[in-house]
PDB file of C-alpha atoms in Angstrom:
ATOM      1  CA  MET A   1     103.439  71.161 121.440  1.00  0.00           C
ATOM      2  CA  GLY A   2     104.234  67.699 120.048  1.00  0.00           C
ATOM      3  CA  PHE A   3     102.552  64.341 120.076  1.00  0.00           C
ATOM      4  CA  VAL A   4     104.131  61.628 122.265  1.00  0.00           C
ATOM      5  CA  LEU A   5     103.381  57.985 121.711  1.00  0.00           C
ATOM      6  CA  GLN A   6     103.351  56.051 124.999  1.00  0.00           C
ATOM      7  CA  THR A   7     104.925  52.603 124.761  1.00  0.00           C
ATOM      8  CA  SER A   8     105.492  49.909 127.309  1.00  0.00           C
ATOM      9  CA  LYS A   9     108.743  50.219 129.252  1.00  0.00           C
ATOM     10  CA  ARG A  10     111.012  47.517 127.917  1.00  0.00           C
ATOM     11  CA  ALA A  11     114.761  47.510 127.590  1.00  0.00           C
ATOM     12  CA  ASN A  12     114.665  46.640 123.905  1.00  0.00           C
ATOM     13  CA  PRO A  13     111.542  47.864 122.121  1.00  0.00           C
ATOM     14  CA  GLY A  14     110.616  45.940 119.005  1.00  0.00           C
ATOM     15  CA  PRO A  15     111.009  47.304 115.474  1.00  0.00           C
ATOM     16  CA  VAL A  16     107.309  48.173 115.185  1.00  0.00           C
ATOM     17  CA  GLU A  17     107.399  50.196 118.402  1.00  0.00           C
ATOM     18  CA  SER A  18     110.604  51.929 117.345  1.00  0.00           C
ATOM     19  CA  ARG A  19     109.156  52.936 113.993  1.00  0.00           C
ATOM     20  CA  ALA A  20     105.927  54.124 115.615  1.00  0.00           C
ATOM     21  CA  THR A  21     107.814  56.181 118.189  1.00  0.00           C
ATOM     22  CA  ALA A  22     110.005  57.754 115.501  1.00  0.00           C
ATOM     23  CA  ARG A  23     106.971  58.506 113.355  1.00  0.00           C
ATOM     24  CA  ALA A  24     105.133  60.083 116.277  1.00  0.00           C
ATOM     25  CA  GLY A  25     108.148  62.229 117.049  1.00  0.00           C
ATOM     26  CA  ALA A  26     108.389  63.370 113.433  1.00  0.00           C
ATOM     27  CA  ILE A  27     104.694  64.261 113.391  1.00  0.00           C
ATOM     28  CA  GLY A  28     105.102  66.192 116.616  1.00  0.00           C
ATOM     29  CA  ARG A  29     108.068  68.162 115.285  1.00  0.00           C
ATOM     30  CA  ALA A  30     106.274  68.913 112.016  1.00  0.00           C
ATOM     31  CA  TYR A  31     103.171  70.024 113.906  1.00  0.00           C
ATOM     32  CA  SER A  32     105.216  72.301 116.162  1.00  0.00           C
ATOM     33  CA  ALA A  33     107.061  73.791 113.186  1.00  0.00           C
ATOM     34  CA  SER A  34     103.749  74.397 111.434  1.00  0.00           C
ATOM     35  CA  ARG A  35     102.405  76.210 114.500  1.00  0.00           C
ATOM     36  CA  VAL A  36     105.498  78.417 114.630  1.00  0.00           C
ATOM     37  CA  LYS A  37     105.260  79.206 110.916  1.00  0.00           C
ATOM     38  CA  SER A  38     101.562  80.047 111.270  1.00  0.00           C
ATOM     39  CA  LYS A  39     102.274  82.439 114.136  1.00  0.00           C
ATOM     40  CA  LEU A  40     105.115  84.105 112.237  1.00  0.00           C
ATOM     41  CA  ARG A  41     102.932  84.434 109.145  1.00  0.00           C
ATOM     42  CA  ALA A  42     100.172  85.987 111.247  1.00  0.00           C
ATOM     43  CA  LEU A  43     102.641  88.533 112.626  1.00  0.00           C
ATOM     44  CA  VAL A  44     103.764  89.381 109.087  1.00  0.00           C
ATOM     45  CA  LEU A  45     100.155  89.879 107.967  1.00  0.00           C
ATOM     46  CA  VAL A  46      99.418  92.104 110.967  1.00  0.00           C
ATOM     47  CA  ASP A  47     102.518  94.146 110.185  1.00  0.00           C
ATOM     48  CA  ARG A  48     101.446  94.530 106.561  1.00  0.00           C
ATOM     49  CA  TYR A  49      97.996  95.657 107.684  1.00  0.00           C
ATOM     50  CA  ARG A  50      99.558  98.291 109.945  1.00  0.00           C
ATOM     51  CA  LEU A  51     101.724  99.577 107.108  1.00  0.00           C
ATOM     52  CA  CYS A  52      98.667  99.771 104.854  1.00  0.00           C
ATOM     53  CA  LYS A  53      96.711 101.619 107.541  1.00  0.00           C
ATOM     54  CA  VAL A  54      99.571 104.071 108.088  1.00  0.00           C
ATOM     55  CA  ALA A  55      99.652 104.791 104.356  1.00  0.00           C
ATOM     56  CA  ALA A  56      95.877 105.280 104.311  1.00  0.00           C
ATOM     57  CA  ASP A  57      96.042 107.616 107.321  1.00  0.00           C
ATOM     58  CA  LYS A  58      98.724 109.680 105.603  1.00  0.00           C
ATOM     59  CA  ARG A  59      96.557 109.970 102.514  1.00  0.00           C
ATOM     60  CA  ARG A  60      93.582 111.071 104.609  1.00  0.00           C
ATOM     61  CA  GLN A  61      95.751 113.661 106.344  1.00  0.00           C
ATOM     62  CA  SER A  62      96.884 114.942 102.961  1.00  0.00           C
ATOM     63  CA  VAL A  63      93.230 115.602 102.125  1.00  0.00           C
ATOM     64  CA  GLY A  64      93.081 117.863 105.177  1.00  0.00           C
ATOM     65  CA  GLU A  65      90.958 120.928 104.620  1.00  0.00           C
ATOM     66  CA  ASN A  66      89.954 119.629 101.196  1.00  0.00           C
ATOM     67  CA  ALA A  67      87.786 116.892 102.736  1.00  0.00           C
ATOM     68  CA  PRO A  68      84.127 117.194 101.681  1.00  0.00           C
ATOM     69  CA  ASP A  69      81.839 118.804 104.276  1.00  0.00           C
ATOM     70  CA  THR A  70      78.519 117.435 103.039  1.00  0.00           C
ATOM     71  CA  VAL A  71      77.308 114.267 101.350  1.00  0.00           C
ATOM     72  CA  GLU A  72      76.337 116.302  98.297  1.00  0.00           C
ATOM     73  CA  ASP A  73      79.869 117.700  98.050  1.00  0.00           C
ATOM     74  CA  TRP A  74      81.323 114.208  98.530  1.00  0.00           C
ATOM     75  CA  VAL A  75      79.175 112.750  95.744  1.00  0.00           C
ATOM     76  CA  ALA A  76      80.054 115.576  93.368  1.00  0.00           C
ATOM     77  CA  ARG A  77      83.779 115.182  94.006  1.00  0.00           C
ATOM     78  CA  VAL A  78      83.951 111.381  93.997  1.00  0.00           C
ATOM     79  CA  VAL A  79      81.708 110.178  91.164  1.00  0.00           C
ATOM     80  CA  GLY A  80      83.620 109.861  87.909  1.00  0.00           C
ATOM     81  CA  HIS A  81      87.039 110.620  89.392  1.00  0.00           C
ATOM     82  CA  PRO A  82      89.544 107.724  89.156  1.00  0.00           C
ATOM     83  CA  ALA A  83      91.808 106.699  92.029  1.00  0.00           C
ATOM     84  CA  VAL A  84      94.903 104.493  91.805  1.00  0.00           C
ATOM     85  CA  SER A  85      96.674 102.595  94.577  1.00  0.00           C
ATOM     86  CA  ASP A  86     100.383 102.081  95.118  1.00  0.00           C
ATOM     87  CA  TRP A  87     102.039  98.958  93.729  1.00  0.00           C
ATOM     88  CA  VAL A  88     101.788  95.729  95.728  1.00  0.00           C
ATOM     89  CA  THR A  89     104.233  92.847  95.212  1.00  0.00           C
ATOM     90  CA  VAL A  90     102.559  89.444  95.199  1.00  0.00           C
ATOM     91  CA  ASP A  91     105.369  87.152  96.347  1.00  0.00           C
ATOM     92  CA  GLN A  92     105.382  83.408  96.927  1.00  0.00           C
ATOM     93  CA  GLU A  93     105.122  83.865 100.698  1.00  0.00           C
ATOM     94  CA  MET A  94     101.848  85.730 100.243  1.00  0.00           C
ATOM     95  CA  ILE A  95     100.530  83.092  97.836  1.00  0.00           C
ATOM     96  CA  THR A  96     101.489  80.222 100.140  1.00  0.00           C
ATOM     97  CA  GLY A  97      99.941  82.000 103.124  1.00  0.00           C
ATOM     98  CA  PHE A  98      96.682  82.442 101.226  1.00  0.00           C
ATOM     99  CA  ALA A  99      96.778  78.769 100.215  1.00  0.00           C
ATOM    100  CA  ASP A 100      97.194  77.763 103.860  1.00  0.00           C
ATOM    101  CA  VAL A 101      94.341  79.970 105.063  1.00  0.00           C
ATOM    102  CA  THR A 102      91.904  78.869 102.347  1.00  0.00           C
ATOM    103  CA  ARG A 103      93.229  75.282 102.095  1.00  0.00           C
ATOM    104  CA  ASP A 104      93.550  75.680  98.348  1.00  0.00           C
ATOM    105  CA  TRP A 105      96.906  74.009  97.730  1.00  0.00           C
ATOM    106  CA  ASN A 106      96.511  73.582  93.989  1.00  0.00           C
ATOM    107  CA  PHE A 107      99.957  72.883  92.510  1.00  0.00           C
ATOM    108  CA  LEU A 108      99.670  75.929  90.233  1.00  0.00           C
ATOM    109  CA  HIS A 109     100.004  78.086  93.345  1.00  0.00           C
ATOM    110  CA  VAL A 110     102.545  76.239  95.495  1.00  0.00           C
ATOM    111  CA  ASP A 111     104.651  73.943  93.266  1.00  0.00           C
ATOM    112  CA  GLU A 112     106.843  75.819  90.792  1.00  0.00           C
ATOM    113  CA  GLU A 113     108.068  72.670  89.028  1.00  0.00           C
ATOM    114  CA  ALA A 114     104.552  71.320  88.521  1.00  0.00           C
ATOM    115  CA  ALA A 115     103.296  74.745  87.438  1.00  0.00           C
ATOM    116  CA  SER A 116     106.075  74.939  84.825  1.00  0.00           C
ATOM    117  CA  ALA A 117     105.199  71.453  83.581  1.00  0.00           C
ATOM    118  CA  ALA A 118     101.611  72.664  83.146  1.00  0.00           C
ATOM    119  CA  GLY A 119     102.783  75.486  80.880  1.00  0.00           C
ATOM    120  CA  MET A 120     103.073  78.333  83.385  1.00  0.00           C
ATOM    121  CA  ASP A 121     106.195  80.485  83.667  1.00  0.00           C
ATOM    122  CA  ARG A 122     106.104  79.941  87.440  1.00  0.00           C
ATOM    123  CA  THR A 123     103.523  79.678  90.211  1.00  0.00           C
ATOM    124  CA  ILE A 124     100.490  81.943  89.994  1.00  0.00           C
ATOM    125  CA  ALA A 125      98.403  83.695  92.624  1.00  0.00           C
ATOM    126  CA  HIS A 126      94.887  82.538  93.395  1.00  0.00           C
ATOM    127  CA  GLY A 127      92.312  84.660  91.626  1.00  0.00           C
ATOM    128  CA  PHE A 128      90.581  85.190  94.961  1.00  0.00           C
ATOM    129  CA  LEU A 129      93.868  86.422  96.472  1.00  0.00           C
ATOM    130  CA  THR A 130      94.077  89.126  93.815  1.00  0.00           C
ATOM    131  CA  LEU A 131      90.415  89.918  94.409  1.00  0.00           C
ATOM    132  CA  SER A 132      90.871  90.190  98.183  1.00  0.00           C
ATOM    133  CA  LEU A 133      93.837  92.539  97.757  1.00  0.00           C
ATOM    134  CA  MET A 134      91.441  95.107  96.302  1.00  0.00           C
ATOM    135  CA  SER A 135      90.372  95.984  99.866  1.00  0.00           C
ATOM    136  CA  PRO A 136      93.770  97.283 101.048  1.00  0.00           C
ATOM    137  CA  MET A 137      94.467  98.739  97.604  1.00  0.00           C
ATOM    138  CA  ARG A 138      91.225 100.675  97.730  1.00  0.00           C
ATOM    139  CA  MET A 139      92.115 101.926 101.198  1.00  0.00           C
ATOM    140  CA  ASN A 140      95.508 102.970  99.871  1.00  0.00           C
ATOM    141  CA  ALA A 141      94.114 104.703  96.776  1.00  0.00           C
ATOM    142  CA  GLY A 142      93.010 107.721  98.811  1.00  0.00           C
ATOM    143  CA  LEU A 143      89.339 107.886  97.868  1.00  0.00           C
ATOM    144  CA  LEU A 144      87.688 110.838  99.584  1.00  0.00           C
ATOM    145  CA  PRO A 145      85.896 109.803 102.795  1.00  0.00           C
ATOM    146  CA  CYS A 146      82.158 110.072 103.250  1.00  0.00           C
ATOM    147  CA  PRO A 147      81.445 112.910 105.725  1.00  0.00           C
ATOM    148  CA  GLY A 148      80.089 111.757 109.077  1.00  0.00           C
ATOM    149  CA  LEU A 149      80.927 108.145 108.289  1.00  0.00           C
ATOM    150  CA  LYS A 150      80.214 105.697 111.124  1.00  0.00           C
ATOM    151  CA  MET A 151      80.732 102.438 109.267  1.00  0.00           C
ATOM    152  CA  ALA A 152      81.625 101.179 105.787  1.00  0.00           C
ATOM    153  CA  MET A 153      80.582  97.725 104.591  1.00  0.00           C
ATOM    154  CA  ASN A 154      81.370  95.520 101.625  1.00  0.00           C
ATOM    155  CA  TYR A 155      78.015  94.942  99.877  1.00  0.00           C
ATOM    156  CA  GLY A 156      79.204  92.613  97.134  1.00  0.00           C
ATOM    157  CA  LEU A 157      80.651  92.283  93.656  1.00  0.00           C
ATOM    158  CA  ASP A 158      79.032  92.052  90.235  1.00  0.00           C
ATOM    159  CA  ALA A 159      80.454  90.644  87.004  1.00  0.00           C
ATOM    160  CA  VAL A 160      83.888  89.650  88.319  1.00  0.00           C
ATOM    161  CA  ARG A 161      86.171  88.442  85.534  1.00  0.00           C
ATOM    162  CA  PHE A 162      89.719  87.073  85.920  1.00  0.00           C
ATOM    163  CA  LEU A 163      91.488  88.021  82.699  1.00  0.00           C
ATOM    164  CA  ALA A 164      95.205  87.370  83.253  1.00  0.00           C
ATOM    165  CA  PRO A 165      97.294  85.370  85.741  1.00  0.00           C
ATOM    166  CA  VAL A 166      99.327  87.099  88.428  1.00  0.00           C
ATOM    167  CA  TYR A 167     102.674  85.309  88.724  1.00  0.00           C
ATOM    168  CA  ALA A 168     104.706  85.087  91.914  1.00  0.00           C
ATOM    169  CA  GLY A 169     106.845  88.225  92.061  1.00  0.00           C
ATOM    170  CA  ASP A 170     104.496  90.361  89.941  1.00  0.00           C
ATOM    171  CA  ARG A 171     103.502  93.842  91.076  1.00  0.00           C
ATOM    172  CA  ILE A 172      99.869  94.862  90.889  1.00  0.00           C
ATOM    173  CA  ARG A 173      97.821  97.960  91.686  1.00  0.00           C
ATOM    174  CA  GLY A 174      94.147  98.803  91.871  1.00  0.00           C
ATOM    175  CA  HIS A 175      92.192 101.271  89.741  1.00  0.00           C
ATOM    176  CA  PHE A 176      88.873 102.500  91.117  1.00  0.00           C
ATOM    177  CA  THR A 177      86.253 104.832  89.658  1.00  0.00           C
ATOM    178  CA  THR A 178      82.996 105.536  91.477  1.00  0.00           C
ATOM    179  CA  GLU A 179      80.164 105.295  88.974  1.00  0.00           C
ATOM    180  CA  GLU A 180      77.227 106.045  91.251  1.00  0.00           C
ATOM    181  CA  ILE A 181      76.293 106.887  94.845  1.00  0.00           C
ATOM    182  CA  VAL A 182      72.642 106.637  95.891  1.00  0.00           C
ATOM    183  CA  GLU A 183      70.872 106.983  99.223  1.00  0.00           C
ATOM    184  CA  ALA A 184      69.488 103.466  99.721  1.00  0.00           C
ATOM    185  CA  HIS A 185      67.916 104.351 103.105  1.00  0.00           C
ATOM    186  CA  PRO A 186      68.050 107.463 105.281  1.00  0.00           C
ATOM    187  CA  GLY A 187      71.669 107.840 106.354  1.00  0.00           C
ATOM    188  CA  ARG A 188      72.790 104.860 104.263  1.00  0.00           C
ATOM    189  CA  TYR A 189      74.503 105.314 100.915  1.00  0.00           C
ATOM    190  CA  ARG A 190      75.304 102.652  98.323  1.00  0.00           C
ATOM    191  CA  GLU A 191      78.324 103.172  96.103  1.00  0.00           C
ATOM    192  CA  ARG A 192      79.025 101.389  92.821  1.00  0.00           C
ATOM    193  CA  LEU A 193      82.634 101.337  91.695  1.00  0.00           C
ATOM    194  CA  LYS A 194      84.282 100.179  88.524  1.00  0.00           C
ATOM    195  CA  ALA A 195      87.394  98.306  89.668  1.00  0.00           C
ATOM    196  CA  SER A 196      90.331  96.683  87.914  1.00  0.00           C
ATOM    197  CA  VAL A 197      93.705  95.304  88.961  1.00  0.00           C
ATOM    198  CA  GLU A 198      96.655  96.210  86.754  1.00  0.00           C
ATOM    199  CA  ILE A 199      99.715  93.975  86.382  1.00  0.00           C
ATOM    200  CA  GLU A 200     102.919  95.946  85.963  1.00  0.00           C
ATOM    201  CA  GLY A 201     104.188  95.759  82.388  1.00  0.00           C
ATOM    202  CA  GLN A 202     101.035  94.183  80.960  1.00  0.00           C
ATOM    203  CA  GLU A 203      98.143  95.671  79.031  1.00  0.00           C
ATOM    204  CA  LYS A 204      95.544  93.113  80.101  1.00  0.00           C
ATOM    205  CA  PRO A 205      94.379  93.539  83.723  1.00  0.00           C
ATOM    206  CA  ALA A 206      94.381  90.671  86.189  1.00  0.00           C
ATOM    207  CA  LEU A 207      90.686  91.211  86.829  1.00  0.00           C
ATOM    208  CA  VAL A 208      87.796  93.607  86.360  1.00  0.00           C
ATOM    209  CA  ALA A 209      84.728  93.916  88.563  1.00  0.00           C
ATOM    210  CA  THR A 210      81.876  96.105  89.678  1.00  0.00           C
ATOM    211  CA  TRP A 211      82.151  96.631  93.426  1.00  0.00           C
ATOM    212  CA  LEU A 212      79.324  97.705  95.737  1.00  0.00           C
ATOM    213  CA  ALA A 213      79.815  99.323  99.134  1.00  0.00           C
ATOM    214  CA  LEU A 214      77.501 100.653 101.843  1.00  0.00           C
ATOM    215  CA  TYR A 215      78.220 103.701 104.005  1.00  0.00           C
ATOM    216  CA  VAL A 216      76.377 104.400 107.249  1.00  0.00           C
ATOM    217  CA  THR A 217      76.357 107.981 108.557  1.00  0.00           C
TER     218      THR A 217
END
């Protein structure tokens, strides 16, 4: 859908009207293109979510008969045992999409030339993008499910630290170790995880955090 500027019907519109009409047409075309790009990006994100869910379902199926039967068994088998996700490529399309959604168009994320002038090798991912990718990475890591689970909720993060930049094209993966699971209320369990995001080929992680989750059974 474009914007149309209505002008008076004259055989020879003046230069101001001509420029205004051309400008309105350009805005309309840009707006329409933006809408199309947004829809295509949404489809890509949905497709990525489906792929992530398929991978998570396969991991759950691989657990099979080894799935814990009781909460006590689950706690004993989860606490202290590390889990690692598959690699995820953080490309420029993902970074730009995150910038559009959050309206954080800082040049370090979307302008390679300006980022290079600022001393970066190339554009970098938002720290919050890397942080948000921990959700699908955790799902992909194959952590054993809580028996009788009805709902899982993100309870928050403690002591988040961004230690190294993630450049466009880098591959990252999540490392998760459950440190504690306590029954906060009857049928509700709070989990504390030690989490970090590794950058392929680098010793320093992109971030480290303590992650809290709630499970309702």
